[in-house]
mmCIF file of C-alpha atoms in Angstrom:
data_model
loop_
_atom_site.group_PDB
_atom_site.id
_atom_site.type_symbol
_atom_site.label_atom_id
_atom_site.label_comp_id
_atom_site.label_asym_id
_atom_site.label_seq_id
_atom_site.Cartn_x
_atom_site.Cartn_y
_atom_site.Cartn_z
ATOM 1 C CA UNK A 1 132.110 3.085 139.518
ATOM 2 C CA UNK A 2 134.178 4.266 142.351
ATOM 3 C CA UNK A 3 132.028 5.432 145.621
ATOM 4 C CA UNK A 4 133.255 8.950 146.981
ATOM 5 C CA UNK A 5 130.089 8.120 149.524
ATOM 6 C CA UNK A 6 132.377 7.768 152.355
ATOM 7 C CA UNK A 7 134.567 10.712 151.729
ATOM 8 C CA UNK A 8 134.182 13.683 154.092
ATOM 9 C CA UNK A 9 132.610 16.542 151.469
ATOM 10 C CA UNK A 10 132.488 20.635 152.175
ATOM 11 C CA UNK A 11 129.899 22.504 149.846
ATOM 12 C CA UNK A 12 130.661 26.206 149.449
ATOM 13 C CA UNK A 13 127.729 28.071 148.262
ATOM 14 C CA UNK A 14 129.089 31.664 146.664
ATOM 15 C CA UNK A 15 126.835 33.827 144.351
ATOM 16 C CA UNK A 16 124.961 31.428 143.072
ATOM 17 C CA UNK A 17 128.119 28.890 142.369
ATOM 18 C CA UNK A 18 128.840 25.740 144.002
ATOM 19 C CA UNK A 19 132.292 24.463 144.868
ATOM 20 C CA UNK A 20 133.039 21.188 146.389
ATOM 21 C CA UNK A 21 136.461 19.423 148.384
ATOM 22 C CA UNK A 22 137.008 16.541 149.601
ATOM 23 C CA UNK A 23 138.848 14.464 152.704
ATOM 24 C CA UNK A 24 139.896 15.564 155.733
ATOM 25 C CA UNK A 25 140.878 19.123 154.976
ATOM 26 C CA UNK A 26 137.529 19.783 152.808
ATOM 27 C CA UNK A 27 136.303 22.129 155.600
ATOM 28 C CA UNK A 28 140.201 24.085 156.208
ATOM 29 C CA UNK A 29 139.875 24.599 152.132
ATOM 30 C CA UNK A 30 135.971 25.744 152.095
ATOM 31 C CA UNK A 31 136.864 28.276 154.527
ATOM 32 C CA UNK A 32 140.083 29.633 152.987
ATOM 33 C CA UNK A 33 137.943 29.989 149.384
ATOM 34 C CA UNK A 34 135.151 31.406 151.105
ATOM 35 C CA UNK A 35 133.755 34.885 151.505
ATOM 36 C CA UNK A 36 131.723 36.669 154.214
ATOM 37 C CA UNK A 37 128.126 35.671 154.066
ATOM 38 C CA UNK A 38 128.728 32.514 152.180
ATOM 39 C CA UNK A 39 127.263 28.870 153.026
ATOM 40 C CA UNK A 40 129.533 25.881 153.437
ATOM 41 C CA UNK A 41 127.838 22.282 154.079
ATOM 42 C CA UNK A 42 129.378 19.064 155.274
ATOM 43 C CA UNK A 43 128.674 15.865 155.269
ATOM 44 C CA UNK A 44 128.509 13.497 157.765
ATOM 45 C CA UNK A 45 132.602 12.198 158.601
ATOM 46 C CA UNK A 46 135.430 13.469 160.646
ATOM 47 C CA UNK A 47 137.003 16.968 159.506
ATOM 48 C CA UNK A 48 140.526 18.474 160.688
ATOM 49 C CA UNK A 49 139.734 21.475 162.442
ATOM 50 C CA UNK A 50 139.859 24.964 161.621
ATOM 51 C CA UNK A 51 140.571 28.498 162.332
ATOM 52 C CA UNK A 52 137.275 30.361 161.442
ATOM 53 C CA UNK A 53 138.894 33.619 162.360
ATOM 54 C CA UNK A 54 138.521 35.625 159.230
ATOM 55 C CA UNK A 55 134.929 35.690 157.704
ATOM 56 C CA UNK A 56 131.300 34.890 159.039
ATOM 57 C CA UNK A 57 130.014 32.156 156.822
ATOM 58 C CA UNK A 58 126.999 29.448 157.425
ATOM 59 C CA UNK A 59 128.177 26.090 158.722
ATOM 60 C CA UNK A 60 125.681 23.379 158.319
ATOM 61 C CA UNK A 61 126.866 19.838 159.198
ATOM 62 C CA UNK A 62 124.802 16.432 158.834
ATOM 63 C CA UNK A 63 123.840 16.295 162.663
ATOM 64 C CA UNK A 64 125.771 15.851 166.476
ATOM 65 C CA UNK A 65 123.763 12.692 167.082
ATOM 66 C CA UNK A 66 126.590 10.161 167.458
ATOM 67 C CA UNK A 67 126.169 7.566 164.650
ATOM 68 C CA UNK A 68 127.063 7.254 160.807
ATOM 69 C CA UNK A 69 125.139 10.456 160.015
ATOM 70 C CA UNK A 70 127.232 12.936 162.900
ATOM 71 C CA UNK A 71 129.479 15.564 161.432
ATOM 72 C CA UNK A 72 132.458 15.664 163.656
ATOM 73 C CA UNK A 73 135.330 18.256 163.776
ATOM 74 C CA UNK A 74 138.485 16.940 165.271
ATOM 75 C CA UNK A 75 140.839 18.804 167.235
ATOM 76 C CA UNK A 76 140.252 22.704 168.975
ATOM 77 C CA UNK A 77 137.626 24.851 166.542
ATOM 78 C CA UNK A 78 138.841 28.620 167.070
ATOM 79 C CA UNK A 79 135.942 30.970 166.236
ATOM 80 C CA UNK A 80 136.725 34.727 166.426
ATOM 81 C CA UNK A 81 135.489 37.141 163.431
ATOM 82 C CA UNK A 82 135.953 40.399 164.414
ATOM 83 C CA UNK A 83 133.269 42.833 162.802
ATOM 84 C CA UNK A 84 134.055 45.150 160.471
ATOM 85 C CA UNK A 85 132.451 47.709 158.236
ATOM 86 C CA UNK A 86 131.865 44.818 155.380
ATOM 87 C CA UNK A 87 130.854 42.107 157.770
ATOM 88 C CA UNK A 88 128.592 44.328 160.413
ATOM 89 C CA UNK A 89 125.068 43.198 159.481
ATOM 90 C CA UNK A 90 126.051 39.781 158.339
ATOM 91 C CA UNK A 91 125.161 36.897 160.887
ATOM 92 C CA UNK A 92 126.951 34.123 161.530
ATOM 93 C CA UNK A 93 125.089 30.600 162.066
ATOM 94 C CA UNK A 94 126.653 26.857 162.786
ATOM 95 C CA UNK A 95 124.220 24.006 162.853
ATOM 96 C CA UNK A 96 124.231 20.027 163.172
ATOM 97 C CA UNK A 97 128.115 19.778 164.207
ATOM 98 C CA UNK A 98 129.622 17.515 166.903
ATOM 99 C CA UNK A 99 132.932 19.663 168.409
ATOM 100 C CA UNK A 100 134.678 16.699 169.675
ATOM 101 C CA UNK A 101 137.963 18.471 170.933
ATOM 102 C CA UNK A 102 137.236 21.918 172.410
ATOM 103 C CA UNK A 103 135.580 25.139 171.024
ATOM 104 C CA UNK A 104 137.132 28.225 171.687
ATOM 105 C CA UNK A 105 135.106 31.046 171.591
ATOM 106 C CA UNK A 106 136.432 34.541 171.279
ATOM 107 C CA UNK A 107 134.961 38.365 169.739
ATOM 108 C CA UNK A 108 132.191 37.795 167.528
ATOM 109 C CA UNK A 109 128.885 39.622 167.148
ATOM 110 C CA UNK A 110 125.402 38.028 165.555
ATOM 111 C CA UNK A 111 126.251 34.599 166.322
ATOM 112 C CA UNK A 112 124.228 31.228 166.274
ATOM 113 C CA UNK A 113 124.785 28.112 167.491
ATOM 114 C CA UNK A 114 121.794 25.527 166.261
ATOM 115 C CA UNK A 115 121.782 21.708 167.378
ATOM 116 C CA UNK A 116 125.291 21.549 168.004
ATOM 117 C CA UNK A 117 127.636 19.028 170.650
ATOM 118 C CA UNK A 118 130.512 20.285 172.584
ATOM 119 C CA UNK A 119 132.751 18.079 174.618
ATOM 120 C CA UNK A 120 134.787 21.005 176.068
ATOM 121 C CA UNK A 121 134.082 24.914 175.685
ATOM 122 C CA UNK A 122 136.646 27.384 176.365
ATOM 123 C CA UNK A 123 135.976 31.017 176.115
ATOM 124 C CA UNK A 124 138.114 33.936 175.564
ATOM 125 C CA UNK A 125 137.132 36.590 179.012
ATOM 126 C CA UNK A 126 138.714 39.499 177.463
ATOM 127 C CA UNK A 127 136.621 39.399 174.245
ATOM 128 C CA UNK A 128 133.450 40.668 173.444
ATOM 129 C CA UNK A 129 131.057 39.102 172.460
ATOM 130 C CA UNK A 130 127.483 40.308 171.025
ATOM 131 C CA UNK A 131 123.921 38.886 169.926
ATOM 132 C CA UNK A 132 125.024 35.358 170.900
ATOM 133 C CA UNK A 133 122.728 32.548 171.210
ATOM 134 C CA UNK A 134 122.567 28.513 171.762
ATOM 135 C CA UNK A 135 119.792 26.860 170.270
ATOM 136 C CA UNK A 136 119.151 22.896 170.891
ATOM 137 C CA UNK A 137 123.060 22.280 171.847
ATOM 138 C CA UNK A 138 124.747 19.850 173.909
ATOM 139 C CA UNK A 139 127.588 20.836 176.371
ATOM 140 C CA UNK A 140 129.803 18.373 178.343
ATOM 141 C CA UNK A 141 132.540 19.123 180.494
ATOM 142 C CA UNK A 142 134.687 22.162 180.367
ATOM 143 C CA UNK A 143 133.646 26.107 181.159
ATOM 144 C CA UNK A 144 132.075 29.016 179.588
ATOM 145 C CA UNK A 145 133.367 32.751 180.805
ATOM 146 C CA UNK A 146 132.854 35.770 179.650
ATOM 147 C CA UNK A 147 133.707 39.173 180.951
ATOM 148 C CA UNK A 148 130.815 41.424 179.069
ATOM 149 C CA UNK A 149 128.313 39.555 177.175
ATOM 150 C CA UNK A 150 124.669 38.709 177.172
ATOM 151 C CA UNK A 151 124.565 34.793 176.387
ATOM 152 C CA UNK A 152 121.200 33.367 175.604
ATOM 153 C CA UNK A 153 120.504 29.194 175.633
ATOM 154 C CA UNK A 154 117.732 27.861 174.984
ATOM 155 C CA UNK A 155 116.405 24.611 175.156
ATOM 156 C CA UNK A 156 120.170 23.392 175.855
ATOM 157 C CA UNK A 157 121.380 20.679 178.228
ATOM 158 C CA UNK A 158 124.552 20.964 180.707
ATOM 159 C CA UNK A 159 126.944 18.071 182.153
ATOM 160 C CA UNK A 160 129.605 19.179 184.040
ATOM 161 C CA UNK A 161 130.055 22.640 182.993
ATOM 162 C CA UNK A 162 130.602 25.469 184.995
ATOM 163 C CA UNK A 163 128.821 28.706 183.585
ATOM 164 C CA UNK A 164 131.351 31.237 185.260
ATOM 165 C CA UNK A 165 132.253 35.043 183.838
ATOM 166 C CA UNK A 166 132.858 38.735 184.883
ATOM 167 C CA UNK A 167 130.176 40.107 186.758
ATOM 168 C CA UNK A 168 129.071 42.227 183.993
ATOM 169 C CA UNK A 169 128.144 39.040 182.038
ATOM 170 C CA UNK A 170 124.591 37.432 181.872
ATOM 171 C CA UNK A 171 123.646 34.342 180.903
ATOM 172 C CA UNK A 172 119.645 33.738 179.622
ATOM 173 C CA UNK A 173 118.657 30.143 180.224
ATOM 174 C CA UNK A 174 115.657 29.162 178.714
ATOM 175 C CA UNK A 175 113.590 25.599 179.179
ATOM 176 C CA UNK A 176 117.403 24.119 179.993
ATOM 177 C CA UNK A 177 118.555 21.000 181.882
ATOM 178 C CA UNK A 178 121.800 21.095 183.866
ATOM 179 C CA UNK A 179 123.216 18.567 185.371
ATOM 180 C CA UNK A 180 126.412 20.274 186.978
ATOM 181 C CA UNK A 181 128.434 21.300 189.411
ATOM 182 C CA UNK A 182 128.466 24.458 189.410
ATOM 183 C CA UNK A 183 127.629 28.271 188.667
ATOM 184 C CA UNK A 184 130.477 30.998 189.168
ATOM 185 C CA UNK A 185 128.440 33.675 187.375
ATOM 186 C CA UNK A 186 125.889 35.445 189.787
ATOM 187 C CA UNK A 187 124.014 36.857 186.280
ATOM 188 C CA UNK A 188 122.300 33.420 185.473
ATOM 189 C CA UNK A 189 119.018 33.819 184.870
ATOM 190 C CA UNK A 190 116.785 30.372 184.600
ATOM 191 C CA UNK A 191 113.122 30.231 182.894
ATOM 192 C CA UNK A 192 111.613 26.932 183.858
ATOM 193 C CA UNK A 193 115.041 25.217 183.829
ATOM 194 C CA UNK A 194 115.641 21.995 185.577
ATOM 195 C CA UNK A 195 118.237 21.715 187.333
ATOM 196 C CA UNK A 196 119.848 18.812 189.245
ATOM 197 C CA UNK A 197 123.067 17.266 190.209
ATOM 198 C CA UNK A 198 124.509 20.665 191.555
ATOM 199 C CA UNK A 199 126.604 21.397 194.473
ATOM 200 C CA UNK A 200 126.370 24.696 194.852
ATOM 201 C CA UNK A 201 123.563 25.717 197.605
ATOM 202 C CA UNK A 202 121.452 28.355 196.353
ATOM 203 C CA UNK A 203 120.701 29.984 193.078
ATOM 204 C CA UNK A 204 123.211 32.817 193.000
ATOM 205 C CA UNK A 205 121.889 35.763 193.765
ATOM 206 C CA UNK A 206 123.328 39.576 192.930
ATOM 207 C CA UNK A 207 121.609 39.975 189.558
ATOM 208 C CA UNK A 208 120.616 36.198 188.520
ATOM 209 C CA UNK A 209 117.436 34.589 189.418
ATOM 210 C CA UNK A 210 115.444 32.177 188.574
ATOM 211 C CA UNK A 211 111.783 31.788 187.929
ATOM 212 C CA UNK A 212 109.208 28.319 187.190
ATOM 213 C CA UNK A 213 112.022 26.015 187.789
ATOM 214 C CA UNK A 214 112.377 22.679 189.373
ATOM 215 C CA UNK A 215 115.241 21.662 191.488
ATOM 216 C CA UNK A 216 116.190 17.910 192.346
ATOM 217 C CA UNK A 217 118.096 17.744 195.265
ATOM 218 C CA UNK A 218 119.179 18.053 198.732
ATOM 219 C CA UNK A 219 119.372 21.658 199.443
ATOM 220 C CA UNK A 220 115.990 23.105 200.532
ATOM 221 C CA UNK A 221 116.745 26.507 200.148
ATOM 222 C CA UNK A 222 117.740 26.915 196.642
ATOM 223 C CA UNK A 223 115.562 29.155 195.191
ATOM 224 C CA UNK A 224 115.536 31.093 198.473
ATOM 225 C CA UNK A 225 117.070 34.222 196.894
ATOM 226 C CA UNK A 226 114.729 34.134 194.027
ATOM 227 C CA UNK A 227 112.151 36.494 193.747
ATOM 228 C CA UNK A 228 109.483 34.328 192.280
ATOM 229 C CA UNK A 229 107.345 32.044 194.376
ATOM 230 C CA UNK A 230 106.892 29.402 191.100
ATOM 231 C CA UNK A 231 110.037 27.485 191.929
ATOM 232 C CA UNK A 232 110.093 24.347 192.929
ATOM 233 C CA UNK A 233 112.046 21.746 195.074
ATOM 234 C CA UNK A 234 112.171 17.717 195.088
ATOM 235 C CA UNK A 235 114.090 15.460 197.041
ATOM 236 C CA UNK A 236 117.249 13.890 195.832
ATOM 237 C CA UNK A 237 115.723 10.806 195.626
ATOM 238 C CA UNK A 238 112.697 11.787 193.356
ATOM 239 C CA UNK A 239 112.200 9.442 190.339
ATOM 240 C CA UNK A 240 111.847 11.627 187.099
ATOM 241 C CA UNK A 241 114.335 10.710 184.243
ATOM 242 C CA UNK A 242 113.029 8.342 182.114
ATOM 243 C CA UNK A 243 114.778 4.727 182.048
ATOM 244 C CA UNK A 244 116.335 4.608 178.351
ATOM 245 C CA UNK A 245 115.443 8.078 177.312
ATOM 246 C CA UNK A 246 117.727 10.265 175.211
ATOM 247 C CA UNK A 247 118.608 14.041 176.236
ATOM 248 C CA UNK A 248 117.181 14.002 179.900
ATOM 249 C CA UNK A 249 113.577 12.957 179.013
ATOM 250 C CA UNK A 250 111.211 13.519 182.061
ATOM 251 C CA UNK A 251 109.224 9.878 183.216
ATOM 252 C CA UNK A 252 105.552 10.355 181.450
ATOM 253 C CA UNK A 253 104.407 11.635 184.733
ATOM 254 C CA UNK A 254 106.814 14.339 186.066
ATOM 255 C CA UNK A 255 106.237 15.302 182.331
ATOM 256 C CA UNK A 256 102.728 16.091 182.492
ATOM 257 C CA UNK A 257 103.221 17.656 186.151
ATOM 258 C CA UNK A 258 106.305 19.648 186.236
ATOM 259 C CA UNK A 259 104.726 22.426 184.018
ATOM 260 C CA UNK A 260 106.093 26.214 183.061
ATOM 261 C CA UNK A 261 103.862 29.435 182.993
ATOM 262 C CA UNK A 262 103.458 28.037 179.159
ATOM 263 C CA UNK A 263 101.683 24.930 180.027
ATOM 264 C CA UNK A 264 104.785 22.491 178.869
ATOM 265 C CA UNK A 265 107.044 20.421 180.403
ATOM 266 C CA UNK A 266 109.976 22.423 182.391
ATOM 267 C CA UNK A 267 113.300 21.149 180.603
ATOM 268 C CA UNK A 268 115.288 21.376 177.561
ATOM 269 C CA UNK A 269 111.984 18.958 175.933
ATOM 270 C CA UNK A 270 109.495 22.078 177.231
ATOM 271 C CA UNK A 271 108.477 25.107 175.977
ATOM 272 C CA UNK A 272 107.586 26.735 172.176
ATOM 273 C CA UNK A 273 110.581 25.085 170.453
ATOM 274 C CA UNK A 274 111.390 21.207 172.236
ATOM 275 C CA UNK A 275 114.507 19.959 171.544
ATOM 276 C CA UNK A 276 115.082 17.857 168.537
ATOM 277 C CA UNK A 277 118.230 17.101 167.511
ATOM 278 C CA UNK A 278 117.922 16.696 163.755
ATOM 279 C CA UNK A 279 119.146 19.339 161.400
ATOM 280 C CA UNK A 280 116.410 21.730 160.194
ATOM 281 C CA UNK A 281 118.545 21.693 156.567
ATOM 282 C CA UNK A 282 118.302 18.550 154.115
ATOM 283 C CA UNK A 283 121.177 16.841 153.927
ATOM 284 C CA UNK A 284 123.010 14.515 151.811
ATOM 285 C CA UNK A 285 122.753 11.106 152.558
ATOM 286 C CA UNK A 286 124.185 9.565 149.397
ATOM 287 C CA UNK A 287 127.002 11.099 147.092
ATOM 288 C CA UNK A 288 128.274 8.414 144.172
ATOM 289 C CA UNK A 289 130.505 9.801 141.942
ATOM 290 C CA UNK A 290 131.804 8.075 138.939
ATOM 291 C CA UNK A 291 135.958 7.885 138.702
ATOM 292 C CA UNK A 292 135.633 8.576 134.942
ATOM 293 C CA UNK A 293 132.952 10.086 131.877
ATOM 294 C CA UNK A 294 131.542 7.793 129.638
ATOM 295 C CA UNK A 295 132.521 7.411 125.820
ATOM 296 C CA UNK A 296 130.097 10.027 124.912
ATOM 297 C CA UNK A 297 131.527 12.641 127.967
ATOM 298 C CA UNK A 298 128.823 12.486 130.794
ATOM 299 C CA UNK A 299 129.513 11.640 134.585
ATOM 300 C CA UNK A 300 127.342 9.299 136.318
ATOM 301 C CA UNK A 301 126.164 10.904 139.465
ATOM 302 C CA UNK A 302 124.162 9.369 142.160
ATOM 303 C CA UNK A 303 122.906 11.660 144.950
ATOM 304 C CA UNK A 304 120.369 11.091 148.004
ATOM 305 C CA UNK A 305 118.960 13.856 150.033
ATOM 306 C CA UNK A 306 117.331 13.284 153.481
ATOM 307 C CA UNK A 307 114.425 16.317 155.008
ATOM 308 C CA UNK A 308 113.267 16.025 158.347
#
């Protein structure tokens, strides 16, 4: 029997058929045969990237954790459907994929990004963008910028990104941990958010705000141009990251006392839907293909499927 286990694998789901391709460019071919509204699955490996400029599909990959279940797209991923009368009320979702070599993000509508890792974001400021939102994602490094959007993350963690943008863009941060350097866009709004790391002064003001969030740092006035009173402010040299945790997990004890108007923790592990980053979809964790049929014509098949 010859193993196809370790061979990168796209699923298209179309109208009730099911295509499959293999290697490298499995994901580049998926795409190309696939039609608006359609589902296309990989499997944990390394894809070539692709242009997903041309239809909104479902993207489900095996996870970002890194290990030998991650789903990892090399090189820049340029996402940019344009709607259109056929595509309009069809939404667009990505889930469990590591983007290991930039994302660039231009005009789309009805988008959703679900437990996904991003090493570098770059955003297209003249496009629009519409019904956007980051669910359970990691970002590292890079910039997001839009001109005229309303972004919404939530439960999300930020290292080193700058959240920058036109002043007609607003970004919703919900139950988020950032770790970075800074914040160009004066529309960031933070719900019981914590935020460290930073070295920018204040929470911008001129639209943004912030409200139940806990800041880690030197500057004593950083919620000053807030207009809630349920912010909060720890020195820089406050102990609250636990030693070993994954993801920015709070110490047992700033866990239980840096609370939100909810009654959880304040953070990307806080509020109705706590980070996790395992894939909400069953994936395959075994494919074993036979090289050839039998004598009498049937294909030995061995499949595994793993549900969180």
């Amino acid at each position: 029997m010859s193993a196809q286990s370790s061979m990168q694998l796209a699923t298209l789901f179309h109208d009730g058929e099911i295509t499959t391709f293999y290697n490298a460019n499995a994901l580049k071919e998926a795409y190309a045969a696939a039609t608006d509204g359609d589902v296309i699955t990989l499997s944990a490996g390394s894809f070539a990237s692709a242009n997903l400029t041309t239809k909104k599909v479902t993207l489900r990959g095996a996870g970002m954790e890194d290990g030998p279940n991650r789903t990892v797209i090399n090189g820049k991923v340029n996402l940019s459907v344009s709607s259109s009368a056929d595509n309009s009320e069809i939404p667009m979702t990505i889930e469990g994929i590591y983007f290991g070599a930039g994302f660039q993000l231009g005009a789309i509508s009805d988008l959703t990004v679900i437990k996904c890792g991003f090493s570098m974001v770059d955003t297209d400021m003249s496009a629009p963008i519409k019904n956007c939102t980051f669910l359970h994602c990691l970002f590292k490094d890079g910039s997001i910028s839009f001109v005229d959007a309303v972004v919404d993350f939530k439960n999300c963690s930020f290292v080193s990104t700058n959240l920058g943008g036109g002043s007609s863009a607003v970004y919703n941060l919900d139950h988020c941990t950032l770790d970075i350097a800074d914040t160009y866009n004066k529309n960031c709004n933070y719900k019981e958010c914590l935020l460290f790391g930073t070295t920018f002064n204040t929470v911008r003001d001129g639209g943004g705000d912030a409200f139940g969030c806990v800041y880690v740092g030197d500057k004593e006035t950083f919620f000053n141009n807030c207009s809630s009173a349920t912010n909060r402010v720890y020195a820089l040299d406050t102990q609250f990251l636990k030693e070993g945790g994954l993801y920015f997990e709070l110490t047992d004890e700033k866990a239980a006392e840096w609370l939100g108007s909810d009654g959880s923790q304040v953070g990307m592990h806080g509020g109705s839907i706590p980070f996790d980053p395992r894939t909400s979809n069953p994936q395959i964790s075994r494919f074993n293909v036979s090289s050839k049929t039998s004598s009498d014509g049937k294909l030995a098949v061995d499949i595994e499927v793993t549900a969180y």
